[in-house]
PDB file of C-alpha atoms in Angstrom:
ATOM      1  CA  UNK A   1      -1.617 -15.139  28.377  1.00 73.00           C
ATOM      2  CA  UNK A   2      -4.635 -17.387  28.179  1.00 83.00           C
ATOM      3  CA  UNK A   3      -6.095 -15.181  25.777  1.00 95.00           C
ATOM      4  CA  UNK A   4      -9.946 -15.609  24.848  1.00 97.00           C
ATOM      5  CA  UNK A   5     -11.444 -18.918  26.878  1.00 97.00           C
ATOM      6  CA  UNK A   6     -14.665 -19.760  26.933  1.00 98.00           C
ATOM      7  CA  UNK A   7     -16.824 -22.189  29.736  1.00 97.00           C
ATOM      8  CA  UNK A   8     -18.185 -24.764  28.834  1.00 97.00           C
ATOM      9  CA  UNK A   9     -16.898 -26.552  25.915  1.00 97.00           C
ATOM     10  CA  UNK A  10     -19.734 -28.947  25.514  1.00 97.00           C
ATOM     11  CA  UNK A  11     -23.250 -28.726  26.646  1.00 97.00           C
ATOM     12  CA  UNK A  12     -26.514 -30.897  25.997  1.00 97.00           C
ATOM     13  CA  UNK A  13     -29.887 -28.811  27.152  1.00 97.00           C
ATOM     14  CA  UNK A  14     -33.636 -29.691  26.943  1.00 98.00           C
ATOM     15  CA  UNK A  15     -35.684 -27.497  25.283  1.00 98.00           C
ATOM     16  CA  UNK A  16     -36.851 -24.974  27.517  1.00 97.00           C
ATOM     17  CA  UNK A  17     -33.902 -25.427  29.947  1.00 97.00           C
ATOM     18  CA  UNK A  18     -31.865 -22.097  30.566  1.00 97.00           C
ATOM     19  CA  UNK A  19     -28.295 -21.405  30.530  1.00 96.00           C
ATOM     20  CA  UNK A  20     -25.000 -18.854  30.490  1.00 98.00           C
ATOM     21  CA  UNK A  21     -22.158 -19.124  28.542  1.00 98.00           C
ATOM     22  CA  UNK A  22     -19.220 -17.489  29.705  1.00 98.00           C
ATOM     23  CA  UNK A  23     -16.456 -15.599  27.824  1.00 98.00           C
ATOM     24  CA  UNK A  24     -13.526 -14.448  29.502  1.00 98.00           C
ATOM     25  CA  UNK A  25     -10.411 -12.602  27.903  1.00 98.00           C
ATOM     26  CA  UNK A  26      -6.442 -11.220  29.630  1.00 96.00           C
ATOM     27  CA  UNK A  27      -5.878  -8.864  26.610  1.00 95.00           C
ATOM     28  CA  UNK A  28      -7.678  -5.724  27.860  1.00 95.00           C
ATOM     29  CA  UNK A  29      -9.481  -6.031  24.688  1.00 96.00           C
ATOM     30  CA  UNK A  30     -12.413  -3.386  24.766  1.00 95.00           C
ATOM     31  CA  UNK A  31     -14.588  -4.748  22.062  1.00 95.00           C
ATOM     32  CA  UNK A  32     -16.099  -8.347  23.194  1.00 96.00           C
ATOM     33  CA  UNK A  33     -18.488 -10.602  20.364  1.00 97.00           C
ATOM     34  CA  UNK A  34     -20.658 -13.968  20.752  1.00 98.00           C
ATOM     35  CA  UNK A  35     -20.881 -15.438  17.367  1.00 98.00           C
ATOM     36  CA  UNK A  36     -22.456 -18.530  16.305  1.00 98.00           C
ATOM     37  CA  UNK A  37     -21.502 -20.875  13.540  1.00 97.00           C
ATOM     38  CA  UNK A  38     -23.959 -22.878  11.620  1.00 95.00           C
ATOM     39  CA  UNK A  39     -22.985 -25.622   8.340  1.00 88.00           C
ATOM     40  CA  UNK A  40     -23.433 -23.612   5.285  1.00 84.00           C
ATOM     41  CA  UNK A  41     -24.395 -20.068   7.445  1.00 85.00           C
ATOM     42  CA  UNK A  42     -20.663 -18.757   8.244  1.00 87.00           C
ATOM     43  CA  UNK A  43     -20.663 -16.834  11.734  1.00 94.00           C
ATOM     44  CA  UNK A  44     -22.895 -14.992  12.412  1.00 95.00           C
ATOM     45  CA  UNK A  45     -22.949 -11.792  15.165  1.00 95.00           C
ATOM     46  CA  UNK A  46     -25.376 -12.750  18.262  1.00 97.00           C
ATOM     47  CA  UNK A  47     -24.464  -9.832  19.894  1.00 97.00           C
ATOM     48  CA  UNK A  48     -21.286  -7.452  20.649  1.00 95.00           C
ATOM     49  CA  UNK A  49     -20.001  -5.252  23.387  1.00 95.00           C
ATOM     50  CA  UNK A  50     -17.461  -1.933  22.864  1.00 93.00           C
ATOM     51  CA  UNK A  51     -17.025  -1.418  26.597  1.00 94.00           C
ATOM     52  CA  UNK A  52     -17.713  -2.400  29.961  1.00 95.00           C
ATOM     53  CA  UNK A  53     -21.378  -2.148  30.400  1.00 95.00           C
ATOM     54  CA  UNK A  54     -22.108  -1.989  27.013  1.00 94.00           C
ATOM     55  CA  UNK A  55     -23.952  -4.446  24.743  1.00 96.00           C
ATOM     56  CA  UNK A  56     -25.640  -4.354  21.584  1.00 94.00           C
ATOM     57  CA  UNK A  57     -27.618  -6.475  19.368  1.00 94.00           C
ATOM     58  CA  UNK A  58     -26.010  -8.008  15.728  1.00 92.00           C
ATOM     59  CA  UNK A  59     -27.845  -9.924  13.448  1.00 91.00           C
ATOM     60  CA  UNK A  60     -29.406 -12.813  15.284  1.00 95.00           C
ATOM     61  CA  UNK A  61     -30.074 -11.635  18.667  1.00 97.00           C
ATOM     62  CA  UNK A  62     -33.416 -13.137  19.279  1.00 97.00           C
ATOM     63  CA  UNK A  63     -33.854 -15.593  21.984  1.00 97.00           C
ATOM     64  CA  UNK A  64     -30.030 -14.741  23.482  1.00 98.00           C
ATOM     65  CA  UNK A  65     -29.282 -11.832  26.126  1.00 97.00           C
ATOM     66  CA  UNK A  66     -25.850 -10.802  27.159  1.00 98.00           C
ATOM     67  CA  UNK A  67     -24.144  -9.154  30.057  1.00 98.00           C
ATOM     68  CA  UNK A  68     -20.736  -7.268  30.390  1.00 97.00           C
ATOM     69  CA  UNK A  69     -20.674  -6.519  34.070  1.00 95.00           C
ATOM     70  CA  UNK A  70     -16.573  -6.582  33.792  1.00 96.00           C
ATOM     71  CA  UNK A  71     -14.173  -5.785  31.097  1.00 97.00           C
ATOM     72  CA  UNK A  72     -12.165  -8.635  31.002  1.00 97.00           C
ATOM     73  CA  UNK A  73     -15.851 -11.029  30.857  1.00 98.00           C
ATOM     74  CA  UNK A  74     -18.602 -11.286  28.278  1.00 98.00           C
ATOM     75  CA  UNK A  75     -21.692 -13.410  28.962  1.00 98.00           C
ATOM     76  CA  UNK A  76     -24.290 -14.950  26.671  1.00 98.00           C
ATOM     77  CA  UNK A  77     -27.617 -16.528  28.070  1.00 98.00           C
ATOM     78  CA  UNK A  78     -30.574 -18.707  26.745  1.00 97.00           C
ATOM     79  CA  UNK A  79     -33.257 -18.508  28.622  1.00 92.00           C
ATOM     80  CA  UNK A  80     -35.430 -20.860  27.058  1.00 96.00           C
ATOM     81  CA  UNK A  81     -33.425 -23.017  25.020  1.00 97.00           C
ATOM     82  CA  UNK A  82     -35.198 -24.352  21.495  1.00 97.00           C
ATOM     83  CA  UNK A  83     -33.452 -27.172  18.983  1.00 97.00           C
ATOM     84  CA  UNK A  84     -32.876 -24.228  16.692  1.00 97.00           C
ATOM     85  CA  UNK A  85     -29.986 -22.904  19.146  1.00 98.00           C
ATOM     86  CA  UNK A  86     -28.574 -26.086  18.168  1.00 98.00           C
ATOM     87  CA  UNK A  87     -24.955 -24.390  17.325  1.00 98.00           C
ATOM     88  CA  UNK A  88     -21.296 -23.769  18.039  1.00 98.00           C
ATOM     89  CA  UNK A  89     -20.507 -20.786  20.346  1.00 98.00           C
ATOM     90  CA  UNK A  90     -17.548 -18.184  19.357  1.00 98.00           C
ATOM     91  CA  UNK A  91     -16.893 -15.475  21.606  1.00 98.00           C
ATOM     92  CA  UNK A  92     -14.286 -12.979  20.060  1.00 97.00           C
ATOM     93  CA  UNK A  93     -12.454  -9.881  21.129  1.00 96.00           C
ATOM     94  CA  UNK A  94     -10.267  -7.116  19.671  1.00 94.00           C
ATOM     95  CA  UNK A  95      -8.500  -3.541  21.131  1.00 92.00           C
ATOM     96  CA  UNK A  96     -10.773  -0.294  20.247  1.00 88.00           C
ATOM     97  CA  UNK A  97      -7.615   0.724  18.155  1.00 80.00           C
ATOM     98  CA  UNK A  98      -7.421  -2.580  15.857  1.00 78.00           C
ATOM     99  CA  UNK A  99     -10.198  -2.470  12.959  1.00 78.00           C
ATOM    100  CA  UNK A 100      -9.395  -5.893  11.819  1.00 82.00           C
ATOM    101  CA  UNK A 101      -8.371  -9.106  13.668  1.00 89.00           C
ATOM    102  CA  UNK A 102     -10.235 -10.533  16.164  1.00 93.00           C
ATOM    103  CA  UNK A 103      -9.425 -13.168  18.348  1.00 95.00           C
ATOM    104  CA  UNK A 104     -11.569 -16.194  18.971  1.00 97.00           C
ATOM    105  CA  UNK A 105     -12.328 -18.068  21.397  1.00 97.00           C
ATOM    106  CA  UNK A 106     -11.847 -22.233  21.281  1.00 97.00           C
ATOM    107  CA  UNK A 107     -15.642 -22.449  20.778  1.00 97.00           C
ATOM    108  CA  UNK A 108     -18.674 -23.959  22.717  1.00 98.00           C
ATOM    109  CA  UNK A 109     -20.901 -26.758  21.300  1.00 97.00           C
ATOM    110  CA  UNK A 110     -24.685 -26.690  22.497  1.00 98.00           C
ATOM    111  CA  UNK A 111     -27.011 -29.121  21.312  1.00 98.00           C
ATOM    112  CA  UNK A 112     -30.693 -28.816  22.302  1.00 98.00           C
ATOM    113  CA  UNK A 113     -32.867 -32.041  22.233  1.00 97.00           C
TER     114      UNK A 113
ATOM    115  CA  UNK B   1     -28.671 -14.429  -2.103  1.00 71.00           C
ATOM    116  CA  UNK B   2     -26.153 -14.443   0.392  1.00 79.00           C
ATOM    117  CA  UNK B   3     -23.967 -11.164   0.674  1.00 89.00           C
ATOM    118  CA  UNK B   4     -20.980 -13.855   0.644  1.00 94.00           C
ATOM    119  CA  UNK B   5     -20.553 -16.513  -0.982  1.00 94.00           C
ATOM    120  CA  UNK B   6     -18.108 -19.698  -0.951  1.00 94.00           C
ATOM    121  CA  UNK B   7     -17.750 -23.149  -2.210  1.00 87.00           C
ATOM    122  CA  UNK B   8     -17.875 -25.514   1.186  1.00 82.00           C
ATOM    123  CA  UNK B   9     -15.315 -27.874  -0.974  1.00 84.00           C
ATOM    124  CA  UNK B  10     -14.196 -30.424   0.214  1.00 91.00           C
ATOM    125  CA  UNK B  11     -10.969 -29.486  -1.603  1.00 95.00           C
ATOM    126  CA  UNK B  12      -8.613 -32.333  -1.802  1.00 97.00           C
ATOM    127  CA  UNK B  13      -5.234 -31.718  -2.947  1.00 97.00           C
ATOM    128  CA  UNK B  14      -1.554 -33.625  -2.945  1.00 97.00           C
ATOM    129  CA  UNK B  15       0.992 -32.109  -1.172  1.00 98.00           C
ATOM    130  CA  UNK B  16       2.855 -29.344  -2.812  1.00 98.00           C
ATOM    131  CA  UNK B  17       0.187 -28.363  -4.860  1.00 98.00           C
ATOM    132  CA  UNK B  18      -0.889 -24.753  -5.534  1.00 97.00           C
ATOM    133  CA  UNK B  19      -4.411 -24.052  -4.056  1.00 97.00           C
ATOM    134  CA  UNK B  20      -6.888 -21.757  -4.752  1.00 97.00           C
ATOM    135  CA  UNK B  21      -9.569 -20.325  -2.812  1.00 97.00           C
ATOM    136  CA  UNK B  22     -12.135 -18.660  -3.660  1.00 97.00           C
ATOM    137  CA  UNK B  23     -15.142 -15.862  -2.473  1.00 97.00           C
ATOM    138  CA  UNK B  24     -17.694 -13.504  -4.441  1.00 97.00           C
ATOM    139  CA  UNK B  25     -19.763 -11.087  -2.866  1.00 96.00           C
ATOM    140  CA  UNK B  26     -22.442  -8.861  -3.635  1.00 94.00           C
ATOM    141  CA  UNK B  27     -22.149  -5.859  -0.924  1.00 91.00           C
ATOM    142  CA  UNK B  28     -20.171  -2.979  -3.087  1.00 91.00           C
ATOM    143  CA  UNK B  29     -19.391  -1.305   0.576  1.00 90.00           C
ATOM    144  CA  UNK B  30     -16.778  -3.959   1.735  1.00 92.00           C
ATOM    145  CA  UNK B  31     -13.568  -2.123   2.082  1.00 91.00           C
ATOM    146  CA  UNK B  32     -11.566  -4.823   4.155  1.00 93.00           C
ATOM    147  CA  UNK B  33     -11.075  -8.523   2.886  1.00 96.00           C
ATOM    148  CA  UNK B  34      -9.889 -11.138   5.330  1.00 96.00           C
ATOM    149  CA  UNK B  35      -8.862 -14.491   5.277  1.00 97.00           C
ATOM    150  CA  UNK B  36      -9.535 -16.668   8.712  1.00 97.00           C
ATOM    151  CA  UNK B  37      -7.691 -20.360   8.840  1.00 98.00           C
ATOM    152  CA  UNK B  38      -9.820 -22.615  11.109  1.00 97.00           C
ATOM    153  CA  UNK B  39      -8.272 -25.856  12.564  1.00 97.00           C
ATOM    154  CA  UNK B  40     -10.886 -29.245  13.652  1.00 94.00           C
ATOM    155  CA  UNK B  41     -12.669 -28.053  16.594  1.00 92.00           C
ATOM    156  CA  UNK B  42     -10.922 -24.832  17.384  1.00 95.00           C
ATOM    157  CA  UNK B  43     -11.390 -21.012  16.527  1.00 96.00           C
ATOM    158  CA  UNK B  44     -11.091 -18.908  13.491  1.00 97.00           C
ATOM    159  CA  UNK B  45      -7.314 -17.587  13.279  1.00 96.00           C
ATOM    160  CA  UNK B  46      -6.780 -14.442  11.005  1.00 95.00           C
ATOM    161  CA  UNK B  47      -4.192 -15.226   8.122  1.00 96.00           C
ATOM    162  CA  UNK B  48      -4.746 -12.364   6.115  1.00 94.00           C
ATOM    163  CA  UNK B  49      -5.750  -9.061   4.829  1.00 93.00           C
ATOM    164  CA  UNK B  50      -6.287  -6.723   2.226  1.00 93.00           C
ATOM    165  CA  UNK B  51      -7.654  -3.402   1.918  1.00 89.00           C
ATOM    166  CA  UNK B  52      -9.461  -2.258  -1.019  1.00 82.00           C
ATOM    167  CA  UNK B  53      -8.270  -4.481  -4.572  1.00 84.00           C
ATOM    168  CA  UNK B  54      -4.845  -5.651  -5.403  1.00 86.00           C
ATOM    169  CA  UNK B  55      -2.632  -8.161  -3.981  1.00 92.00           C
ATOM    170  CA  UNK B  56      -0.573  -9.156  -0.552  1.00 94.00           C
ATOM    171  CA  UNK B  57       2.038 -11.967  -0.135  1.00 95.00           C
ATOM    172  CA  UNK B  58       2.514 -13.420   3.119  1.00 95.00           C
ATOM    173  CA  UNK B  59       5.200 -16.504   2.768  1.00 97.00           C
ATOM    174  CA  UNK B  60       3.393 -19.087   0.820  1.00 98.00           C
ATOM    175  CA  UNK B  61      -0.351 -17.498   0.885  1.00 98.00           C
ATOM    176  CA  UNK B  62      -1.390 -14.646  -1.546  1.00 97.00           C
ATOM    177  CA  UNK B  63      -4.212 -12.898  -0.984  1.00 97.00           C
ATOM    178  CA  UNK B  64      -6.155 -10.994  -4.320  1.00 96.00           C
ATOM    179  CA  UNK B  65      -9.023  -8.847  -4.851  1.00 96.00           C
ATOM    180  CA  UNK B  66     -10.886  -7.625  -7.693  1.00 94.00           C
ATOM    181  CA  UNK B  67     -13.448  -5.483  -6.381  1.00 92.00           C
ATOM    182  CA  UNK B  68     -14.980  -4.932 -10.332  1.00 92.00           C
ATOM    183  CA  UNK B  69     -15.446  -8.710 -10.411  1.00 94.00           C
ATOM    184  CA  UNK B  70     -17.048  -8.501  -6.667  1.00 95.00           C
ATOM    185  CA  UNK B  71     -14.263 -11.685  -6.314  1.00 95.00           C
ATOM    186  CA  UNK B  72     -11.428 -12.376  -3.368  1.00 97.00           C
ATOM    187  CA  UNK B  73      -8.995 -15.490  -3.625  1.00 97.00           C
ATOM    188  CA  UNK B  74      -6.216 -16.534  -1.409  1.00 97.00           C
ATOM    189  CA  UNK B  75      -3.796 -18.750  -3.038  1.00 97.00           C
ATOM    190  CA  UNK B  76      -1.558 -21.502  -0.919  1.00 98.00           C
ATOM    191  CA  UNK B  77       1.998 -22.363  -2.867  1.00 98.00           C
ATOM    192  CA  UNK B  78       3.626 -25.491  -1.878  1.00 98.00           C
ATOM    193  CA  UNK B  79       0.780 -26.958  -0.025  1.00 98.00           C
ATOM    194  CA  UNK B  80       1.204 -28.898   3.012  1.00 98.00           C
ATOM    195  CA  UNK B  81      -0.373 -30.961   5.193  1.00 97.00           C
ATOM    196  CA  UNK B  82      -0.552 -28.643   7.901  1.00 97.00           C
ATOM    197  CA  UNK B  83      -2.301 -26.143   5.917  1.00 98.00           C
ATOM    198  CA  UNK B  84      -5.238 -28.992   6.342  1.00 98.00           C
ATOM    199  CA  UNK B  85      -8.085 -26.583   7.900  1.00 97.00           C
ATOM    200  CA  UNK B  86     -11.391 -24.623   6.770  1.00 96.00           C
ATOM    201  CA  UNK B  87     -10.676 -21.281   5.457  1.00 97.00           C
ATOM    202  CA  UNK B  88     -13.684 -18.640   5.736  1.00 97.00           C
ATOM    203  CA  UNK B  89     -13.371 -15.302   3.769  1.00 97.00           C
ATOM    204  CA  UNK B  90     -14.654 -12.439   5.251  1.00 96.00           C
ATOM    205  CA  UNK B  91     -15.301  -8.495   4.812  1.00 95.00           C
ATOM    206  CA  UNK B  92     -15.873  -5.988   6.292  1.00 92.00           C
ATOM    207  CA  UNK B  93     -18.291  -2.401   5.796  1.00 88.00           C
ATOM    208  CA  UNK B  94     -19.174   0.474   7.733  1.00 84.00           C
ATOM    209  CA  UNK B  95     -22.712   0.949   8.613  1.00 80.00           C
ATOM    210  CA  UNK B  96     -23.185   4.270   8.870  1.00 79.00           C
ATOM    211  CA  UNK B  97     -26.720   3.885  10.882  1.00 78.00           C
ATOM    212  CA  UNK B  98     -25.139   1.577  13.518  1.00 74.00           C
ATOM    213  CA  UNK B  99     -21.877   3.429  13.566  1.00 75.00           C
ATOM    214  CA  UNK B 100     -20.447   0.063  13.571  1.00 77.00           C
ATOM    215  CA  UNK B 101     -17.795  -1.609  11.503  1.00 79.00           C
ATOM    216  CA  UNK B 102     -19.801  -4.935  10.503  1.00 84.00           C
ATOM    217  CA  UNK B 103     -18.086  -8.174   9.532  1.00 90.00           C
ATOM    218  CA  UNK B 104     -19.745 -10.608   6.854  1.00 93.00           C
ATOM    219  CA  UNK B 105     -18.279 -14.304   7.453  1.00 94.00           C
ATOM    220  CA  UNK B 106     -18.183 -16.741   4.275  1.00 95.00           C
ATOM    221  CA  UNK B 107     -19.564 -20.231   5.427  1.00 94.00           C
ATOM    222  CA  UNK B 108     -15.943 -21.396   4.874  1.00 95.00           C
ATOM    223  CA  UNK B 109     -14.248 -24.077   2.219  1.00 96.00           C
ATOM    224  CA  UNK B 110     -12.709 -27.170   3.989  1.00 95.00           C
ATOM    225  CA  UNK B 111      -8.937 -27.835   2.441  1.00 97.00           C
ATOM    226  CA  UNK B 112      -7.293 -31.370   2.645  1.00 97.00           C
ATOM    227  CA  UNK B 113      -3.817 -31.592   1.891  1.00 97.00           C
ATOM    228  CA  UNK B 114      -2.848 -35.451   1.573  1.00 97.00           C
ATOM    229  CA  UNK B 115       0.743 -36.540   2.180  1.00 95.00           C
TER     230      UNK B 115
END
């Protein structure tokens, strides 16, 4: 098992530009997250999922959008990057029947200049 | 105020060395404590967890928490170099107007463990 990859790994944008980040996971996991992680912030929830065609919004959702058009994939967009997007990416997932753990992703670094 | 709150370190430390680390909070809801262990350029990785206070040993990591003090530690005996990594605590709450489980990160404490 691959377990929770995400695509890309590294990414340079303009402001303005647009782009998708791509989560996928081979656990069956129903409960899909986009986190990002700031110096000095901690992670903080973008958005989350609990099901196939399911999203919802977590603490910093403004300027991001996400799709979950299949289980096993959970997608975060910019559509108009700005420098404060400046982060690194964490998609996580967990089973509906496991409170605790989640499993991260290996990360995705985004500056925007 | 943050709802979370830890020392970024760097913590430097020989090997073999006890370590201590460290996280207050000020959310009296948090009913799950969690330790993550985050290698250079990779993921969080859960070590850890507690419900509720008191203690849990794992091998060489101890987890405590004193939910009067509003305080969580995890402990590392014996120290090694491969326990070189950032560790974030984090907790979680039920919010009851979400009807989510929600999950407050720490911004993490980076641990060096020299040879």
């Amino acid at each position: 098992n691959a377990g929770v990859t995400q695509t890309p790994k590294f990414r340079v944008l303009k402001t303005g530009q647009s782009m998708t980040l791509l989560c996928a996971q081979d656990m069956n996991h129903e409960y899909m997250y986009w986190y990002r992680q700031d110096p000095g912030m901690g992670l903080r929830l973008i958005h989350y999922s609990v099901g196939e065609g399911t999203t919802a919004k977590g603490e910093v959702p403004d300027g991001y959008n996400v799709s979950r058009l299949k289980k096993q994939n959970f997608l975060l967009g910019l559509e108009s990057a700005a420098p404060s997007q400046t982060s690194v990416y964490f998609c996580a997932s967990r089973p509906s029947g496991q409170l605790i753990e989640q499993y991260f992703g290996p990360g995705t670094r985004l500056t925007v200049t | 105020q943050k709802e979370v709150e830890q020392d970024p370190g760097p913590l430097s430390v020989p090997e073999g060395a006890i370590v201590s680390l460290n996280c207050t909070y000020s959310n009296s809801a948090f009913q799950y404590f969690m330790w993550y262990r985050q290698y250079s350029r990779k993921g969080p990785e859960l070590l850890m967890y507690t419900y509720s206070s008191g203690n849990k040993e794992d091998g060489r990591f101890t987890a405590q928490v004193d939910k009067s003090s509003k305080y969580i530690s995890l402990f590392i005996r014996d120290s090694q170099p491969s326990d070189s990594a950032t560790y974030l605590c984090a907790m979680s709450a039920w919010l009851p107007d979400t009807g989510r489980r929600a999950l407050t990160f720490g911004s993490g404490t980076r641990l060096q463990v020299q040879p």
